[in-house]
Amino acid sequence: MSVHFTVSGLTRNLIHSLGLDHEQVPRPLTPEQSLLLDCYLAGQIPDSAWSDYVFEMPELEKHAEARRARGST
């Protein structure tokens, strides 16, 4: 017997606000991915190309968001 359930947006937000989700810390990047991220944040990669990279490697966007958040504090 298996049980399936969905998490509503409200519950997901609660889990996130309590720090219980594991999506907050993205996987470490490879050296090549780190270079791509550095180049993008330096403005050397256009958004159109970046979206292609993010499509292939979604963790890149998580790292970019984390770096932007650290830079604005």
PDB file of C-alpha atoms in Angstrom:
ATOM      1  CA  MET A   1       0.000   0.000   0.000  1.00  0.00           C
ATOM      2  CA  SER A   2       1.323   3.442  -0.829  1.00  0.00           C
ATOM      3  CA  VAL A   3       0.169   6.854   0.289  1.00  0.00           C
ATOM      4  CA  HIS A   4       0.435   9.847  -1.993  1.00  0.00           C
ATOM      5  CA  PHE A   5      -0.136  13.435  -0.976  1.00  0.00           C
ATOM      6  CA  THR A   6       0.562  16.883  -2.316  1.00  0.00           C
ATOM      7  CA  VAL A   7       1.955  19.797  -0.399  1.00  0.00           C
ATOM      8  CA  SER A   8      -0.027  22.972  -0.790  1.00  0.00           C
ATOM      9  CA  GLY A   9       1.699  26.281  -1.323  1.00  0.00           C
ATOM     10  CA  LEU A  10       0.870  27.344   2.225  1.00  0.00           C
ATOM     11  CA  THR A  11       2.412  24.219   3.715  1.00  0.00           C
ATOM     12  CA  ARG A  12       5.434  24.552   1.431  1.00  0.00           C
ATOM     13  CA  ASN A  13       5.931  28.150   2.600  1.00  0.00           C
ATOM     14  CA  LEU A  14       5.633  27.071   6.227  1.00  0.00           C
ATOM     15  CA  ILE A  15       8.199  24.323   5.744  1.00  0.00           C
ATOM     16  CA  HIS A  16      10.508  26.818   4.024  1.00  0.00           C
ATOM     17  CA  SER A  17      10.105  29.459   6.727  1.00  0.00           C
ATOM     18  CA  LEU A  18      10.959  26.888   9.392  1.00  0.00           C
ATOM     19  CA  GLY A  19      14.081  25.925   7.464  1.00  0.00           C
ATOM     20  CA  LEU A  20      12.964  22.334   7.079  1.00  0.00           C
ATOM     21  CA  ASP A  21      13.270  22.183   3.317  1.00  0.00           C
ATOM     22  CA  HIS A  22      16.474  20.886   1.869  1.00  0.00           C
ATOM     23  CA  GLU A  23      16.276  22.942  -1.304  1.00  0.00           C
ATOM     24  CA  GLN A  24      17.834  25.970   0.407  1.00  0.00           C
ATOM     25  CA  VAL A  25      21.383  24.718  -0.044  1.00  0.00           C
ATOM     26  CA  PRO A  26      22.059  23.887  -3.671  1.00  0.00           C
ATOM     27  CA  ARG A  27      24.485  21.153  -4.636  1.00  0.00           C
ATOM     28  CA  PRO A  28      28.102  22.219  -4.990  1.00  0.00           C
ATOM     29  CA  LEU A  29      29.069  23.328  -8.479  1.00  0.00           C
ATOM     30  CA  THR A  30      31.745  21.758 -10.610  1.00  0.00           C
ATOM     31  CA  PRO A  31      34.694  24.016 -11.522  1.00  0.00           C
ATOM     32  CA  GLU A  32      33.181  24.541 -14.981  1.00  0.00           C
ATOM     33  CA  GLN A  33      29.806  25.506 -13.515  1.00  0.00           C
ATOM     34  CA  SER A  34      31.510  27.915 -11.085  1.00  0.00           C
ATOM     35  CA  LEU A  35      33.268  29.579 -14.007  1.00  0.00           C
ATOM     36  CA  LEU A  36      29.974  29.908 -15.892  1.00  0.00           C
ATOM     37  CA  LEU A  37      28.352  31.455 -12.835  1.00  0.00           C
ATOM     38  CA  ASP A  38      31.220  33.891 -12.307  1.00  0.00           C
ATOM     39  CA  CYS A  39      31.095  34.938 -15.959  1.00  0.00           C
ATOM     40  CA  TYR A  40      27.324  35.403 -15.852  1.00  0.00           C
ATOM     41  CA  LEU A  41      27.424  37.485 -12.677  1.00  0.00           C
ATOM     42  CA  ALA A  42      30.193  39.604 -14.210  1.00  0.00           C
ATOM     43  CA  GLY A  43      27.927  40.340 -17.184  1.00  0.00           C
ATOM     44  CA  GLN A  44      29.950  38.317 -19.683  1.00  0.00           C
ATOM     45  CA  ILE A  45      27.128  35.891 -20.537  1.00  0.00           C
ATOM     46  CA  PRO A  46      23.861  37.318 -21.946  1.00  0.00           C
ATOM     47  CA  ASP A  47      20.573  36.353 -20.301  1.00  0.00           C
ATOM     48  CA  SER A  48      19.483  34.404 -23.394  1.00  0.00           C
ATOM     49  CA  ALA A  49      22.514  32.124 -23.171  1.00  0.00           C
ATOM     50  CA  TRP A  50      22.206  31.902 -19.364  1.00  0.00           C
ATOM     51  CA  SER A  51      18.648  30.611 -19.659  1.00  0.00           C
ATOM     52  CA  ASP A  52      19.943  27.783 -21.860  1.00  0.00           C
ATOM     53  CA  TYR A  53      22.545  26.867 -19.241  1.00  0.00           C
ATOM     54  CA  VAL A  54      19.947  26.999 -16.466  1.00  0.00           C
ATOM     55  CA  PHE A  55      17.628  24.764 -18.473  1.00  0.00           C
ATOM     56  CA  GLU A  56      20.371  22.141 -18.620  1.00  0.00           C
ATOM     57  CA  MET A  57      21.670  22.720 -15.060  1.00  0.00           C
ATOM     58  CA  PRO A  58      18.942  24.179 -12.770  1.00  0.00           C
ATOM     59  CA  GLU A  59      21.321  24.332  -9.804  1.00  0.00           C
ATOM     60  CA  LEU A  60      23.110  27.235 -11.540  1.00  0.00           C
ATOM     61  CA  GLU A  61      20.131  29.527 -10.942  1.00  0.00           C
ATOM     62  CA  LYS A  62      19.959  28.533  -7.277  1.00  0.00           C
ATOM     63  CA  HIS A  63      23.613  29.465  -6.840  1.00  0.00           C
ATOM     64  CA  ALA A  64      23.106  32.738  -8.737  1.00  0.00           C
ATOM     65  CA  GLU A  65      20.178  33.665  -6.491  1.00  0.00           C
ATOM     66  CA  ALA A  66      22.189  32.790  -3.383  1.00  0.00           C
ATOM     67  CA  ARG A  67      25.125  34.937  -4.531  1.00  0.00           C
ATOM     68  CA  ARG A  68      22.833  37.851  -5.354  1.00  0.00           C
ATOM     69  CA  ALA A  69      21.214  37.584  -1.909  1.00  0.00           C
ATOM     70  CA  ARG A  70      24.624  37.590  -0.204  1.00  0.00           C
ATOM     71  CA  GLY A  71      25.730  40.562  -2.272  1.00  0.00           C
ATOM     72  CA  SER A  72      22.701  42.686  -1.392  1.00  0.00           C
ATOM     73  CA  THR A  73      22.999  42.277   2.374  1.00  0.00           C
TER      74      THR A  73
END
